[in-house]
mmCIF file of C-alpha atoms and ligand atoms in Angstrom:
data_model
loop_
_atom_site.group_PDB
_atom_site.id
_atom_site.type_symbol
_atom_site.label_atom_id
_atom_site.label_comp_id
_atom_site.label_asym_id
_atom_site.label_seq_id
_atom_site.Cartn_x
_atom_site.Cartn_y
_atom_site.Cartn_z
ATOM 1 C CA MET A 1 15.769 -131.327 -15.724
ATOM 2 C CA GLU A 2 15.262 -134.122 -18.274
ATOM 3 C CA LYS A 3 14.308 -134.164 -21.942
ATOM 4 C CA LYS A 4 10.792 -135.430 -22.630
ATOM 5 C CA GLU A 5 9.196 -135.661 -26.075
ATOM 6 C CA MET A 6 10.752 -133.793 -28.992
ATOM 7 C CA MET A 7 8.585 -130.765 -29.786
ATOM 8 C CA TYR A 8 10.412 -129.523 -32.858
ATOM 9 C CA GLU A 9 13.374 -130.350 -35.061
ATOM 10 C CA GLY A 10 14.937 -127.503 -37.000
ATOM 11 C CA LYS A 11 17.933 -127.302 -39.305
ATOM 12 C CA ALA A 12 20.511 -126.966 -36.537
ATOM 13 C CA LYS A 13 18.680 -127.747 -33.286
ATOM 14 C CA LYS A 14 16.168 -130.034 -31.646
ATOM 15 C CA VAL A 15 13.818 -128.766 -28.952
ATOM 16 C CA TYR A 16 12.416 -131.015 -26.226
ATOM 17 C CA ALA A 17 9.641 -130.588 -23.710
ATOM 18 C CA THR A 18 10.427 -130.933 -19.995
ATOM 19 C CA ASP A 19 8.279 -131.700 -16.930
ATOM 20 C CA ASP A 20 7.860 -127.948 -16.481
ATOM 21 C CA PRO A 21 5.486 -126.491 -19.103
ATOM 22 C CA ALA A 22 7.312 -123.136 -18.884
ATOM 23 C CA LEU A 23 10.718 -124.644 -19.815
ATOM 24 C CA CYS A 24 12.219 -126.552 -22.740
ATOM 25 C CA ILE A 25 15.604 -128.007 -23.641
ATOM 26 C CA VAL A 26 17.424 -127.122 -26.859
ATOM 27 C CA SER A 27 20.006 -129.533 -28.249
ATOM 28 C CA TYR A 28 22.479 -128.179 -30.829
ATOM 29 C CA LYS A 29 23.397 -130.418 -33.784
ATOM 30 C CA ASP A 30 26.405 -130.353 -36.121
ATOM 31 C CA ASP A 31 24.109 -130.237 -39.175
ATOM 32 C CA ALA A 32 24.493 -127.199 -41.394
ATOM 33 C CA THR A 33 22.254 -125.892 -44.145
ATOM 34 C CA ALA A 34 22.456 -122.831 -46.372
ATOM 35 C CA PHE A 35 20.455 -121.186 -49.130
ATOM 36 C CA ASN A 36 17.105 -122.062 -47.583
ATOM 37 C CA GLY A 37 18.050 -125.717 -47.090
ATOM 38 C CA GLN A 38 19.379 -126.339 -50.614
ATOM 39 C CA LYS A 39 22.954 -126.916 -49.390
ATOM 40 C CA ARG A 40 23.454 -129.416 -46.593
ATOM 41 C CA GLY A 41 26.439 -130.664 -44.652
ATOM 42 C CA THR A 42 28.024 -131.309 -41.282
ATOM 43 C CA ILE A 43 30.419 -129.042 -39.408
ATOM 44 C CA ARG A 44 32.084 -131.200 -36.769
ATOM 45 C CA GLY A 45 31.907 -129.661 -33.294
ATOM 46 C CA LYS A 46 29.632 -126.814 -34.424
ATOM 47 C CA GLY A 47 26.826 -127.719 -32.011
ATOM 48 C CA VAL A 48 29.157 -127.402 -29.022
ATOM 49 C CA VAL A 49 30.588 -124.080 -30.214
ATOM 50 C CA ASN A 50 27.164 -122.588 -30.938
ATOM 51 C CA ASN A 51 25.690 -123.762 -27.635
ATOM 52 C CA LYS A 52 28.541 -122.417 -25.508
ATOM 53 C CA MET A 53 29.095 -119.185 -27.433
ATOM 54 C CA SER A 54 25.421 -118.353 -27.528
ATOM 55 C CA ASN A 55 24.908 -119.046 -23.824
ATOM 56 C CA TYR A 56 27.928 -116.946 -22.901
ATOM 57 C CA LEU A 57 26.795 -113.976 -25.009
ATOM 58 C CA MET A 58 23.186 -114.203 -23.824
ATOM 59 C CA GLN A 59 24.276 -114.131 -20.182
ATOM 60 C CA ARG A 60 26.529 -111.128 -20.722
ATOM 61 C CA LEU A 61 23.879 -109.275 -22.759
ATOM 62 C CA GLN A 62 21.433 -109.866 -19.937
ATOM 63 C CA ALA A 63 23.815 -108.729 -17.198
ATOM 64 C CA GLU A 64 25.601 -105.880 -18.982
ATOM 65 C CA ALA A 65 23.153 -104.549 -21.582
ATOM 66 C CA GLY A 66 19.915 -105.275 -19.679
ATOM 67 C CA ILE A 67 18.483 -107.492 -22.429
ATOM 68 C CA PRO A 68 16.042 -110.131 -21.141
ATOM 69 C CA THR A 69 16.762 -113.535 -22.717
ATOM 70 C CA ASP A 70 15.292 -117.042 -22.708
ATOM 71 C CA PHE A 71 18.517 -118.561 -21.255
ATOM 72 C CA VAL A 72 18.090 -120.530 -18.026
ATOM 73 C CA GLU A 73 20.980 -122.990 -17.616
ATOM 74 C CA GLU A 74 23.605 -124.781 -19.690
ATOM 75 C CA LEU A 75 23.031 -128.499 -19.073
ATOM 76 C CA SER A 76 25.869 -129.984 -21.143
ATOM 77 C CA ASP A 77 28.119 -129.281 -24.142
ATOM 78 C CA ARG A 78 25.156 -129.327 -26.500
ATOM 79 C CA ASP A 79 22.066 -128.949 -24.308
ATOM 80 C CA THR A 80 20.583 -125.856 -22.676
ATOM 81 C CA LEU A 81 17.493 -125.234 -20.580
ATOM 82 C CA LEU A 82 15.399 -122.334 -21.893
ATOM 83 C CA LYS A 83 12.234 -120.479 -21.025
ATOM 84 C CA LYS A 84 9.501 -121.534 -23.400
ATOM 85 C CA VAL A 85 8.418 -118.729 -25.739
ATOM 86 C CA SER A 86 6.404 -118.413 -28.888
ATOM 87 C CA ILE A 87 8.800 -117.134 -31.524
ATOM 88 C CA VAL A 88 7.938 -113.801 -33.154
ATOM 89 C CA PRO A 89 8.076 -114.871 -36.833
ATOM 90 C CA LEU A 90 10.755 -112.347 -37.809
ATOM 91 C CA GLU A 91 14.451 -112.602 -38.592
ATOM 92 C CA VAL A 92 15.882 -109.400 -37.184
ATOM 93 C CA ILE A 93 19.069 -108.532 -39.078
ATOM 94 C CA VAL A 94 21.571 -105.829 -38.149
ATOM 95 C CA ARG A 95 24.389 -104.791 -40.465
ATOM 96 C CA ASN A 96 27.484 -102.749 -39.688
ATOM 97 C CA ILE A 97 29.426 -103.589 -42.863
ATOM 98 C CA ALA A 98 27.907 -104.509 -46.249
ATOM 99 C CA ALA A 99 27.967 -108.242 -47.095
ATOM 100 C CA GLY A 100 25.858 -111.115 -48.372
ATOM 101 C CA SER A 101 22.338 -110.342 -49.554
ATOM 102 C CA PHE A 102 22.721 -106.618 -48.753
ATOM 103 C CA SER A 103 25.622 -106.342 -51.186
ATOM 104 C CA ALA A 104 23.810 -108.420 -53.799
ATOM 105 C CA ARG A 105 20.529 -106.507 -53.488
ATOM 106 C CA PHE A 106 21.893 -102.974 -53.364
ATOM 107 C CA GLY A 107 25.129 -103.307 -55.330
ATOM 108 C CA VAL A 108 27.215 -102.132 -52.375
ATOM 109 C CA PRO A 109 30.559 -104.014 -52.409
ATOM 110 C CA GLU A 110 31.213 -106.466 -49.567
ATOM 111 C CA GLY A 111 33.322 -104.821 -46.897
ATOM 112 C CA THR A 112 31.892 -101.313 -47.318
ATOM 113 C CA GLN A 113 31.554 -99.710 -43.881
ATOM 114 C CA LEU A 114 27.949 -98.549 -43.468
ATOM 115 C CA LEU A 115 27.443 -94.991 -42.193
ATOM 116 C CA CYS A 116 25.172 -96.242 -39.420
ATOM 117 C CA PRO A 117 23.983 -99.683 -38.312
ATOM 118 C CA THR A 118 21.015 -100.799 -40.431
ATOM 119 C CA LEU A 119 18.053 -102.906 -39.417
ATOM 120 C CA GLU A 120 16.140 -105.330 -41.636
ATOM 121 C CA PHE A 121 13.225 -107.601 -40.890
ATOM 122 C CA CYS A 122 12.454 -110.793 -42.798
ATOM 123 C CA TYR A 123 9.232 -112.726 -42.373
ATOM 124 C CA LYS A 124 10.173 -116.248 -41.221
ATOM 125 C CA ASN A 125 8.559 -118.462 -43.834
ATOM 126 C CA ASP A 126 10.662 -121.070 -45.647
ATOM 127 C CA ALA A 127 8.074 -121.596 -48.403
ATOM 128 C CA LEU A 128 8.260 -117.876 -49.255
ATOM 129 C CA GLY A 129 12.074 -117.725 -48.854
ATOM 130 C CA ASP A 130 11.944 -115.426 -45.782
ATOM 131 C CA PRO A 131 10.986 -112.223 -47.660
ATOM 132 C CA MET A 132 12.177 -108.836 -46.408
ATOM 133 C CA VAL A 133 9.309 -106.868 -44.848
ATOM 134 C CA ASN A 134 8.903 -103.424 -43.295
ATOM 135 C CA ASN A 135 7.263 -102.250 -40.074
ATOM 136 C CA TYR A 136 3.914 -101.685 -41.789
ATOM 137 C CA HIS A 137 3.840 -105.212 -43.209
ATOM 138 C CA ILE A 138 4.617 -106.612 -39.758
ATOM 139 C CA ILE A 139 1.904 -104.651 -37.967
ATOM 140 C CA ALA A 140 -0.685 -105.047 -40.742
ATOM 141 C CA CYS A 141 -0.223 -108.826 -40.803
ATOM 142 C CA GLY A 142 -0.157 -109.092 -37.001
ATOM 143 C CA TRP A 143 3.323 -110.700 -36.821
ATOM 144 C CA ALA A 144 4.121 -108.282 -33.971
ATOM 145 C CA THR A 145 2.239 -105.458 -32.261
ATOM 146 C CA PRO A 146 3.555 -101.883 -32.602
ATOM 147 C CA GLU A 147 4.648 -102.002 -28.934
ATOM 148 C CA ASP A 148 6.493 -105.305 -29.377
ATOM 149 C CA LEU A 149 8.174 -104.012 -32.530
ATOM 150 C CA ASP A 150 9.385 -100.921 -30.637
ATOM 151 C CA THR A 151 10.773 -103.149 -27.878
ATOM 152 C CA ILE A 152 12.472 -105.431 -30.418
ATOM 153 C CA THR A 153 14.012 -102.449 -32.237
ATOM 154 C CA ASP A 154 15.303 -100.906 -28.997
ATOM 155 C CA TYR A 155 16.790 -104.212 -27.787
ATOM 156 C CA THR A 156 18.315 -104.950 -31.187
ATOM 157 C CA PHE A 157 20.362 -101.732 -31.407
ATOM 158 C CA ARG A 158 21.516 -102.183 -27.794
ATOM 159 C CA ILE A 159 22.512 -105.771 -28.583
ATOM 160 C CA ASN A 160 24.468 -104.579 -31.632
ATOM 161 C CA ALA A 161 26.292 -101.897 -29.648
ATOM 162 C CA TRP A 162 27.287 -104.368 -26.928
ATOM 163 C CA LEU A 163 28.286 -107.164 -29.315
ATOM 164 C CA LYS A 164 30.318 -104.838 -31.563
ATOM 165 C CA GLU A 165 32.399 -103.670 -28.591
ATOM 166 C CA PHE A 166 32.769 -107.187 -27.231
ATOM 167 C CA PHE A 167 33.996 -108.605 -30.541
ATOM 168 C CA LYS A 168 36.321 -105.641 -31.100
ATOM 169 C CA GLY A 169 38.003 -106.765 -27.878
ATOM 170 C CA VAL A 170 38.815 -110.162 -29.434
ATOM 171 C CA ASN A 171 39.989 -108.608 -32.698
ATOM 172 C CA VAL A 172 36.872 -109.442 -34.685
ATOM 173 C CA ASP A 173 34.663 -107.144 -36.761
ATOM 174 C CA LEU A 174 30.966 -107.890 -36.303
ATOM 175 C CA VAL A 175 29.830 -107.459 -39.921
ATOM 176 C CA ASP A 176 26.183 -108.443 -39.504
ATOM 177 C CA PHE A 177 23.974 -110.858 -37.583
ATOM 178 C CA LYS A 178 20.471 -112.252 -37.273
ATOM 179 C CA ILE A 179 18.558 -112.587 -34.028
ATOM 180 C CA GLU A 180 15.087 -113.730 -33.088
ATOM 181 C CA PHE A 181 12.758 -112.804 -30.264
ATOM 182 C CA GLY A 182 10.116 -114.768 -28.405
ATOM 183 C CA LYS A 183 7.147 -113.915 -26.251
ATOM 184 C CA THR A 184 6.399 -115.659 -22.957
ATOM 185 C CA ALA A 185 2.882 -116.627 -21.884
ATOM 186 C CA ASP A 186 2.716 -113.385 -19.859
ATOM 187 C CA GLY A 187 3.617 -111.268 -22.905
ATOM 188 C CA THR A 188 7.276 -110.486 -22.136
ATOM 189 C CA ILE A 189 9.572 -110.109 -25.152
ATOM 190 C CA LEU A 190 12.827 -112.081 -24.738
ATOM 191 C CA LEU A 191 15.905 -112.459 -26.907
ATOM 192 C CA ALA A 192 15.742 -116.094 -28.085
ATOM 193 C CA ASP A 193 17.380 -118.472 -30.573
ATOM 194 C CA GLU A 194 21.178 -118.248 -30.870
ATOM 195 C CA ILE A 195 24.102 -115.900 -31.456
ATOM 196 C CA SER A 196 26.848 -117.919 -33.116
ATOM 197 C CA PRO A 197 29.011 -118.229 -36.245
ATOM 198 C CA ASP A 198 25.900 -119.710 -37.902
ATOM 199 C CA THR A 199 23.999 -116.453 -37.439
ATOM 200 C CA CYS A 200 26.704 -113.753 -37.455
ATOM 201 C CA ARG A 201 29.391 -112.685 -39.890
ATOM 202 C CA PHE A 202 32.712 -112.439 -38.069
ATOM 203 C CA TRP A 203 35.786 -111.078 -39.867
ATOM 204 C CA ASP A 204 39.250 -110.911 -38.355
ATOM 205 C CA ALA A 205 39.772 -107.191 -37.705
ATOM 206 C CA VAL A 206 43.232 -107.161 -39.338
ATOM 207 C CA THR A 207 43.273 -109.839 -42.049
ATOM 208 C CA HIS A 208 39.484 -109.779 -42.726
ATOM 209 C CA GLU A 209 39.575 -113.590 -42.742
ATOM 210 C CA LYS A 210 36.039 -114.986 -42.490
ATOM 211 C CA LEU A 211 35.434 -116.826 -39.191
ATOM 212 C CA ASP A 212 31.807 -117.882 -39.686
ATOM 213 C CA LYS A 213 29.356 -119.936 -41.717
ATOM 214 C CA ASP A 214 30.277 -118.150 -44.966
ATOM 215 C CA ARG A 215 33.205 -120.623 -45.082
ATOM 216 C CA PHE A 216 30.576 -123.368 -45.462
ATOM 217 C CA ARG A 217 28.162 -121.398 -47.688
ATOM 218 C CA ARG A 218 30.930 -120.392 -50.088
ATOM 219 C CA ASP A 219 33.079 -123.574 -49.889
ATOM 220 C CA LEU A 220 36.092 -121.675 -48.551
ATOM 221 C CA GLY A 221 37.468 -124.648 -46.547
ATOM 222 C CA ASN A 222 38.664 -124.762 -42.910
ATOM 223 C CA VAL A 223 35.075 -124.460 -41.714
ATOM 224 C CA GLU A 224 35.616 -126.352 -38.436
ATOM 225 C CA ASP A 225 38.810 -124.359 -37.777
ATOM 226 C CA ALA A 226 36.906 -121.073 -38.096
ATOM 227 C CA TYR A 227 34.357 -122.133 -35.470
ATOM 228 C CA GLN A 228 37.137 -123.319 -33.147
ATOM 229 C CA GLU A 229 39.065 -120.075 -33.677
ATOM 230 C CA MET A 230 36.039 -118.019 -32.580
ATOM 231 C CA MET A 231 35.694 -120.283 -29.551
ATOM 232 C CA LYS A 232 39.367 -119.736 -28.689
ATOM 233 C CA ARG A 233 39.093 -115.962 -29.029
ATOM 234 C CA ILE A 234 36.094 -115.815 -26.702
ATOM 235 C CA PHE A 235 37.064 -118.361 -24.080
ATOM 236 C CA GLY A 236 40.864 -118.215 -24.413
ATOM 237 C CA THR A 237 42.492 -121.001 -22.501
ATOM 238 C CA GLN A 238 39.407 -121.761 -20.398
ATOM 239 C CA GLU A 239 38.083 -124.191 -23.032
HETATM 240 N N1 LIG B 301 21.280 -114.986 -41.344
HETATM 241 C C1 LIG B 301 20.884 -116.070 -40.609
HETATM 242 N N2 LIG B 301 19.846 -116.847 -41.050
HETATM 243 C C2 LIG B 301 19.202 -116.586 -42.212
HETATM 244 C C3 LIG B 301 19.605 -115.466 -42.967
HETATM 245 C C4 LIG B 301 20.652 -114.689 -42.516
HETATM 246 O O1 LIG B 301 21.430 -116.336 -39.537
HETATM 247 O O2 LIG B 301 18.265 -117.323 -42.564
HETATM 248 C C5 LIG B 301 22.403 -114.150 -40.882
HETATM 249 C C6 LIG B 301 23.664 -114.375 -41.693
HETATM 250 O O3 LIG B 301 24.501 -115.326 -41.076
HETATM 251 C C7 LIG B 301 24.305 -113.016 -41.676
HETATM 252 C C8 LIG B 301 23.132 -112.039 -41.563
HETATM 253 O O4 LIG B 301 22.042 -112.803 -41.063
HETATM 254 O O5 LIG B 301 25.131 -112.878 -40.535
HETATM 255 C C9 LIG B 301 22.747 -111.379 -42.850
HETATM 256 O O6 LIG B 301 22.540 -112.367 -43.820
HETATM 257 P P1 LIG B 301 22.173 -112.005 -45.337
HETATM 258 O O7 LIG B 301 20.829 -111.363 -45.366
HETATM 259 O O8 LIG B 301 23.305 -111.271 -45.939
HETATM 260 O O9 LIG B 301 21.911 -113.394 -46.021
HETATM 261 P P2 LIG B 301 22.905 -114.474 -46.600
HETATM 262 O O10 LIG B 301 23.876 -113.738 -47.468
HETATM 263 O O11 LIG B 301 23.511 -115.101 -45.411
HETATM 264 O O12 LIG B 301 21.969 -115.360 -47.345
#
């Protein structure tokens, strides 16, 4: 399958059309942004890590947790063939441990273990700064139907449960993460976008060292090393 015209260029990925109207190709870049695009940079090798990690997790979530995804086939280090979906305009955020905007907003110190996993939705709109919204906002504005929101909520908690166990096995605490869902032409909800150190907070289970994009956001140094370390923990000596 070959890339045709570019349909979309985002902060970290480009998406291309293919000869098949039901499929597209995503190409992961090394570009990094934070704080709604105000901070920009490059993380060498990030595109390869995010492509491979995300594809691996999507395939296992599909096989072992029964989550339908848009993954079709990894084409190269940076390129993957996907089912074409229209993205539900929500950032779906799950938190197991307080960090980032949760800590800032609610005054709960970073690192506080939450008593249960929490779910947040943000409306995907850069101009508005991706505001947090609730189920009523989503249904009232038509961003998702009640049925689709139920499906998304069910999938999201199952995804969290599976990912938390998986990362525990590689000595990493899954602090929080953001996922997105898409809808196919026939109305099926699929897990879409990526699951990577760009979209998850990963802390070493023992040292609590940050192994994710917070190293870039907060200028902590060793950003590339953190991405490579996560790669090593997941793929071991295979990579
Ligand atoms: N996140 C993301 N994209 C966003 C906002 C958040 O991937 O536009 C992820 C982020 O990496 C973290 C989780 O969602 O794993 C929760 O992020 P938070 O709301 O704390 O925002 P941040 O502090 O990253 O601005």
